[in-house]
Amino acid sequence: MVREIEFTLNGYHQKITVKPSEKLLDVLRDRLGITSAKYGCGKGECGACTVNLDGKTVRSCLMYAVEADGSVIETLEGFQRLGKKEIQEIYQKHNAFQCGFCAPGFIMSTDELLSQNPDPDEEEIKEALAGNLCRCTGYKNIFSAVKEMVEKRKGRES
Amino acid sequence: MSKNTKVVGHDAVRIDMEEKITGAALYTDDLPFGPNLLHMSVLASPHAHAEILKIDTSEAEKLPGVMAVATGKDYPQKYGLYLQDKSILPVDRVRYVGEQVAVVIARTKEIADEGCKLIKVDYKVLEPILDVRDAMKEDAVLIHPDLGDYQVIPWINPQPGTNISHVRKIRKGDVEKGFEEADFILEDEYHVPHVVHACIETHISVARYDYTKRFTMWNSTQSPHTQRHIMANALGIPHKDIRIIAPYVGGGFGGKAGISMEALTVACQKVPGYPVKLRWSRKEEFLNSSQRQELRATVKMGVKKNGKITALRHIMHWDVGASAEYGNNVVNATGFSATGPYFVPNVSIDSVGVYTNHPPCAAYRGFGYSEFHFGIESHMDRIAKAIGIDPVEFRRINAIKTDDEVAYKCHMNPSGMLECIDKVAEAIEWGKEEVSDDPDIVIAKGFASAWKAPAMPPNAGSSVFIKFSEDGSINVLVSGMEIGQGLHTAVAKFASEILTVPLDKIRVELPDTDRNPYEWQTVASHETWELGNATIRAARDARDKIFDVVSRAFHLEKESLYLEDGKVKDDLDPDFSLPFEDFVITGIQTEFNTWVGGPIMGIGSFIPEFTNAMVDPDTGMGGHPNVHYTVGAGAVKIELNKKTGVVRVVKMAEGFDCGKAINPDLVKDQIVGGFIQGLGTALYEVCIFDDKGKMLNTNFTDYKIPTILEMPDEMIPVIVEVPQPDGPFGARGMSEHTMIPVMPAVANAIANAIGLRIKDIPLTAEKVALRPLQKDFVPEK
Ligand code: FES
Ligand code: FES
């Protein structure tokens, strides 16, 4: 029992046959060459597998690939192409990661936050990132990167 | 030397950061292995202690898609770094829940999982031993009856016929006399439980055995060469035929030191030509990656009225779990250092490793120091209060100073202990009382000092190759792992500083044991120091070769040549300027149109030639087991809710004497990261086992690690720099240290807030809220 599904992945059209039991994370990683979405827990607890689906972050380890049929998916691989480098650059400037394994998930969550709420306060930033676990950084640099990003965008808008 | 540095000591963006934020950084699980990739699943023991009577794999072998099945019959070897007590696959008994009993290799992970379910194992279940006190009883069942036959390195002392895996004793001065001289003595017990590293990347290994008998592994590891060595010994394969490739690592913290699950992938020998992948699920990671040892410590300390410590007896019983191979070195290292960062004239320490049927334990950031500092630093506060001296002042009085004798009678390296204490006390505004507007909230502060030495064999070596390219850029080949700590940025800076090549023209390459030179392991927070020294030697070697060829080609005095901005210059001739790209590969054309020189390469290696691990087993004296100590202090300000017991750390300050901060920004990042990791272990992290030895909280819902919500509002990292004479630009390591003061600092803050002295970690809200209600509760003043 397989099903053919279609979606847009980082701006490119994809058509692929999947089993109903296949998780989106595994399909992205093992079949489509996406390496930025990571396996960290497989249970929706760590955020390492976060990708953006139709404008909202999802835990790709929890979703079945068939549920992604007809959707628009973005991963970190698409950021340069989709013109979203700014978040990456600010994370880089703040040395926001250590081992870097959690980085794609944090960047996806940051992207979602800023697209939905251009002027989050400190608590809202923390809320938005609380579902992403990082064991290395102590979160401080991640937090300051996002804060600067918010300030920068505000400055530009006003 | 460090006065006029160009890059050392200045801030910089990490050299691995661009790869990490673009997703270009590939971790082991990200590497492509093609359609032939096979998957391995592991059948885990459901019992903590059982004899294996029979294993029937016939049904599993028949399952379509299953390529191979292996059990202890195929791989009965014992292996290990310090003591060979670990089974690749057990033959006759299992020793913990989760121990791998058999492996199945199949076309897909699903089939491999299915295959495991078809394996039938007959067990005779034995009573598990789950407490060190039970394990040490005279009549306790032996978890390793063959302990006396295991191979062991010479300075580890297992006790055959018991459950004791190692004993490290220190006897300095006369402790009884020291206690007689004391005006006040306090004795008590402290308990620190098992916790896990919880790296976000779980363990993973891919292995391939080819038709030439070549064995290649791609591992998420801190120890590529050590893994190669252990595998070569266990399998009887020459080292040259084993190749370990180490891509980026998604967190290590000691959990990926030595070798653990990687050993299982040797079963790829049964399917030559196919790469075989084993990746721990999060649950397997909890059960099966080496945990932090549990500690039961008894601390007895005597002091004079003036605050001087006269004697310390410290007995530490470490639950090393079912295997002590690596954990024995934790037992050993802490034995030498369990005075804490104080000068103590009379010392008696017993550090004892004890087998139980808990999962195997090994290195975890801090290497046992976090655990024993909890007792020592709790004790320091309690005694200070009892004799009426401010706890920070009490630490100042006893702080170890440069040249003071440590517990094994060697002399303390240059050390800014007092400066660390003072700066941290100042940063946390020690002594300034604060009151919350909320009547339920108490604000209080807690303080703790810390020290740690790298624990490593005396012959642990580092080596480095530096090679130039046509454009004057360099590749630095090391086998020290970038596990997030910033090592490769430091290495790049050392090379840059000596060779004057700008950082953007330097790549530091991740290890491949075939290509990169030897490194013992990336553990012990010794790499900046040791690999740093090797890097400097390699850079100087390349520089010497540069001077040699330039002086020969242009008939210049070597002594007058120097490097600047990637060019060779001459003191005697201001017009002479030769860019590296003109000669580092092709050499230099002479007046006769011949060429001299050739591709420039630098080689450097380092071992600390002054260390000696062979101490007297009864006293711990006579050697020089530790290269040096890094000292520091940490403090917290908490808001404690009296009703709920919830403790929130709102401010922290931590300072360490790293000798010289090669990357000041990254040193501060280590302090912040280590603090938060320590905070999890202080407040709520604990492995919970049922009475049969099964771990119950094997996921991030039931085993919580800190999120961004736990981050204190204010974090003040402090750098102190008293140079290490034999360090690269004066540096010594400071990564693990940052976790060490956290547990006692928070415990001391709770005691200061409501008089509640908690002696067992973690300091949960339940304990904080409920213990004061107990009848026999006497608040600590
Ligand atoms: S892997 Fe999906 S949330 Fe952890
Ligand atoms: S940087 Fe290592 S998990 Fe976040």
Coordinates of C-alpha atoms in Angstrom, one line a residue, chain B residues 368-638:
Chain B
G368 CA 33.2 13.1 39.1
Y369 CA 34.2 16.5 40.3
S370 CA 30.7 17.9 40.2
E371 CA 29.6 15.0 42.3
F372 CA 32.1 15.2 45.1
H373 CA 32.1 19.0 45.1
F374 CA 28.4 18.8 46.1
G375 CA 29.5 17.3 49.4
I376 CA 32.6 19.3 50.0
E377 CA 31.0 22.7 49.1
S378 CA 27.9 22.0 51.1
H379 CA 30.2 21.1 54.0
M380 CA 32.2 24.4 53.5
D381 CA 29.0 26.4 54.0
R382 CA 27.8 24.5 56.9
I383 CA 31.1 24.7 58.8
A384 CA 31.5 28.4 58.0
K385 CA 28.1 29.1 59.5
A386 CA 28.8 26.9 62.5
I387 CA 32.0 28.7 63.4
G388 CA 30.6 32.1 62.5
I389 CA 32.7 33.0 59.5
D390 CA 31.2 34.2 56.2
P391 CA 31.2 31.3 53.7
V392 CA 33.0 33.2 51.1
E393 CA 35.6 34.3 53.6
F394 CA 36.0 30.7 54.9
R395 CA 36.8 29.7 51.3
R396 CA 39.3 32.5 51.0
I397 CA 41.0 31.4 54.2
N398 CA 41.5 27.9 52.9
A399 CA 41.8 28.5 49.1
I400 CA 44.7 26.7 47.5
K401 CA 47.5 29.0 46.3
T402 CA 50.3 28.7 43.9
D403 CA 52.9 26.2 45.2
D404 CA 50.7 24.9 48.0
E405 CA 50.9 21.1 48.4
V406 CA 47.9 19.2 46.9
A407 CA 46.6 16.0 48.4
Y408 CA 49.3 13.8 46.7
K409 CA 52.0 16.3 47.8
C410 CA 52.9 17.8 44.4
H411 CA 52.8 21.5 44.2
M412 CA 49.9 23.6 42.9
N413 CA 50.4 25.3 39.6
P414 CA 50.0 29.1 39.3
S415 CA 46.5 29.8 40.2
G416 CA 44.1 32.7 40.6
M417 CA 41.8 31.1 43.1
L418 CA 41.4 34.1 45.3
E419 CA 40.8 36.3 42.3
C420 CA 38.1 33.9 41.1
I421 CA 36.4 33.9 44.5
D422 CA 36.5 37.7 44.9
K423 CA 35.3 38.5 41.4
V424 CA 32.4 36.0 41.6
A425 CA 31.4 37.3 45.0
E426 CA 31.5 40.8 43.6
A427 CA 29.5 39.9 40.5
I428 CA 26.7 38.2 42.6
E429 CA 26.8 41.1 45.1
W430 CA 27.6 38.8 47.9
G431 CA 26.3 40.1 51.2
K432 CA 23.7 42.4 49.7
E433 CA 20.3 41.3 51.0
E434 CA 17.3 41.4 48.8
V435 CA 13.6 41.1 49.6
S436 CA 10.9 40.2 47.1
D437 CA 7.6 42.1 46.9
D438 CA 5.9 38.8 46.8
P439 CA 5.6 37.4 50.4
D440 CA 5.8 33.9 49.2
I441 CA 9.2 34.4 47.5
V442 CA 12.5 34.4 49.3
I443 CA 15.5 35.7 47.6
A444 CA 18.9 34.2 48.6
K445 CA 22.4 33.6 47.3
G446 CA 24.7 30.6 47.3
F447 CA 28.4 30.2 46.6
A448 CA 30.7 27.4 45.7
S449 CA 34.3 27.0 44.6
A450 CA 35.6 24.4 42.2
W451 CA 38.7 22.9 40.7
K452 CA 39.5 20.2 38.3
A453 CA 42.5 18.6 36.7
P454 CA 42.5 16.8 33.3
A455 CA 42.3 13.0 34.0
M456 CA 44.4 11.2 31.5
P457 CA 47.1 8.6 31.3
P458 CA 50.6 10.0 31.6
N459 CA 51.3 9.1 28.0
A460 CA 48.3 10.7 26.3
G461 CA 49.6 12.3 23.2
S462 CA 48.6 15.0 20.7
S463 CA 49.9 15.6 17.2
V464 CA 49.3 18.0 14.4
F465 CA 50.1 18.4 10.7
I466 CA 50.0 21.8 9.0
K467 CA 50.1 21.8 5.3
F468 CA 50.2 24.8 2.9
S469 CA 48.4 25.3 -0.3
E470 CA 49.3 27.2 -3.4
D471 CA 47.5 30.4 -2.3
G472 CA 49.2 30.5 1.1
S473 CA 46.2 29.1 2.9
I474 CA 46.7 26.2 5.3
N475 CA 44.9 23.1 6.4
V476 CA 45.5 22.1 10.0
L477 CA 45.1 18.3 10.4
V478 CA 44.2 17.3 13.9
S479 CA 42.3 14.5 15.5
G480 CA 41.0 16.6 18.3
M481 CA 37.3 16.7 18.0
E482 CA 35.2 19.9 17.6
I483 CA 32.3 18.8 19.8
G484 CA 31.0 22.3 20.2
Q485 CA 33.6 23.5 22.7
G486 CA 35.4 25.7 20.2
L487 CA 38.6 23.7 20.0
H488 CA 39.1 24.1 16.2
T489 CA 38.7 27.9 16.5
A490 CA 41.5 27.8 19.2
V491 CA 43.7 25.6 17.0
A492 CA 43.2 28.0 14.1
K493 CA 44.2 30.9 16.2
F494 CA 47.4 29.2 17.4
A495 CA 48.4 28.4 13.8
S496 CA 47.4 31.9 12.7
E497 CA 49.3 33.6 15.5
I498 CA 52.6 31.9 14.7
L499 CA 52.4 31.7 10.9
T500 CA 50.6 35.1 10.5
V501 CA 48.1 33.5 8.1
P502 CA 44.7 35.2 8.6
L503 CA 41.9 33.1 10.1
D504 CA 39.9 33.0 6.9
K505 CA 42.8 31.2 5.2
I506 CA 42.8 28.4 7.7
R507 CA 40.8 25.2 7.7
V508 CA 40.9 22.8 10.7
E509 CA 40.0 19.3 9.5
L510 CA 37.8 16.8 11.3
P511 CA 39.5 13.5 12.0
D512 CA 40.0 10.6 9.8
T513 CA 42.5 8.2 11.5
D514 CA 44.0 7.3 8.1
R515 CA 44.9 10.9 7.3
N516 CA 45.0 13.0 10.5
P517 CA 47.7 12.5 13.0
Y518 CA 47.3 10.8 16.4
E519 CA 45.2 12.2 19.2
W520 CA 44.5 10.3 22.4
Q521 CA 41.0 11.6 22.9
T522 CA 39.0 14.8 23.2
V523 CA 38.2 14.6 26.8
A524 CA 39.4 15.9 30.2
S525 CA 39.3 19.6 29.0
H526 CA 43.0 19.2 28.1
E527 CA 42.8 19.8 24.4
T528 CA 43.4 23.6 24.3
W529 CA 46.4 22.9 26.4
E530 CA 47.8 19.8 24.9
L531 CA 46.7 19.9 21.3
G532 CA 47.4 23.6 21.5
N533 CA 51.0 22.9 22.4
A534 CA 51.3 20.4 19.6
T535 CA 49.8 23.0 17.2
I536 CA 52.3 25.6 18.2
R537 CA 55.1 23.2 17.7
A538 CA 53.8 22.3 14.2
A539 CA 53.5 25.9 13.3
R540 CA 57.0 26.6 14.5
D541 CA 58.2 23.7 12.5
A542 CA 56.6 25.1 9.4
R543 CA 58.1 28.5 10.1
D544 CA 61.5 27.0 10.5
K545 CA 61.2 25.3 7.1
I546 CA 60.1 28.6 5.6
F547 CA 63.1 30.4 7.1
D548 CA 65.4 27.7 5.9
V549 CA 64.3 27.7 2.3
V550 CA 64.1 31.5 2.1
S551 CA 67.6 31.9 3.6
R552 CA 69.0 29.4 1.3
A553 CA 67.4 30.8 -1.8
F554 CA 68.3 34.5 -1.1
H555 CA 71.4 34.0 1.0
L556 CA 69.8 35.7 4.0
E557 CA 70.5 35.2 7.7
K558 CA 67.8 33.0 9.2
E559 CA 68.0 34.9 12.4
S560 CA 66.9 38.1 10.8
L561 CA 63.8 36.7 9.1
Y562 CA 60.4 37.1 10.5
L563 CA 56.8 36.5 9.4
E564 CA 54.2 39.2 9.0
D565 CA 50.7 39.1 7.4
G566 CA 51.5 35.9 5.5
K567 CA 54.8 37.1 4.2
V568 CA 58.4 36.6 5.0
K569 CA 60.3 39.7 6.0
D570 CA 63.8 40.6 6.8
D571 CA 64.9 42.7 9.7
L572 CA 68.0 43.8 7.9
D573 CA 66.3 44.7 4.6
P574 CA 63.0 46.6 4.9
D575 CA 62.3 46.1 1.2
F576 CA 62.3 42.3 1.4
S577 CA 58.8 40.9 1.4
L578 CA 58.0 37.5 0.1
P579 CA 54.3 36.3 0.2
F580 CA 53.7 32.7 1.1
E581 CA 51.9 32.0 -2.1
D582 CA 55.1 32.7 -4.0
F583 CA 56.9 29.6 -2.6
V584 CA 55.1 27.4 -0.1
I585 CA 54.3 24.8 -2.7
T586 CA 56.7 25.3 -5.6
G587 CA 59.7 26.4 -3.7
I588 CA 61.9 29.3 -4.8
Q589 CA 63.8 29.7 -8.1
T590 CA 67.5 30.4 -7.6
E591 CA 69.9 32.5 -9.6
F592 CA 70.8 29.3 -11.6
N593 CA 67.1 28.7 -12.5
T594 CA 67.0 25.6 -10.3
W595 CA 64.4 25.4 -7.5
V596 CA 64.9 25.0 -3.7
G597 CA 62.3 24.1 -1.1
G598 CA 59.1 22.4 -2.1
P599 CA 55.7 22.0 -0.3
I600 CA 55.9 23.3 3.2
M601 CA 54.5 21.1 6.0
G602 CA 54.8 21.5 9.7
I603 CA 54.7 18.6 12.2
G604 CA 54.2 18.9 16.0
S605 CA 53.5 16.6 18.8
F606 CA 53.2 16.8 22.6
I607 CA 52.9 14.7 25.6
P608 CA 53.4 15.9 29.2
E609 CA 56.7 14.3 30.0
F610 CA 56.5 15.1 33.7
T611 CA 53.5 13.0 34.7
N612 CA 53.6 9.7 36.5
A613 CA 50.6 7.6 37.4
M614 CA 52.3 4.9 39.4
V615 CA 51.6 6.0 42.9
D616 CA 51.8 3.9 46.1
P617 CA 48.4 2.1 46.2
D618 CA 48.2 2.5 50.0
T619 CA 48.9 6.2 50.2
G620 CA 48.5 7.7 46.7
M621 CA 52.0 9.3 47.1
G622 CA 55.0 9.2 44.9
G623 CA 53.6 10.1 41.5
H624 CA 52.6 13.1 39.6
P625 CA 49.2 12.0 38.3
N626 CA 47.7 15.4 37.3
V627 CA 49.3 17.9 34.9
H628 CA 47.7 20.9 36.5
Y629 CA 44.4 22.2 38.0
T630 CA 42.0 24.9 36.8
V631 CA 40.3 26.7 39.6
G632 CA 37.2 28.8 39.8
A633 CA 34.0 29.7 41.6
G634 CA 30.3 30.0 41.0
A635 CA 27.4 31.7 42.6
V636 CA 23.7 32.0 42.2
K637 CA 20.9 34.2 43.2
I638 CA 17.6 32.3 43.6

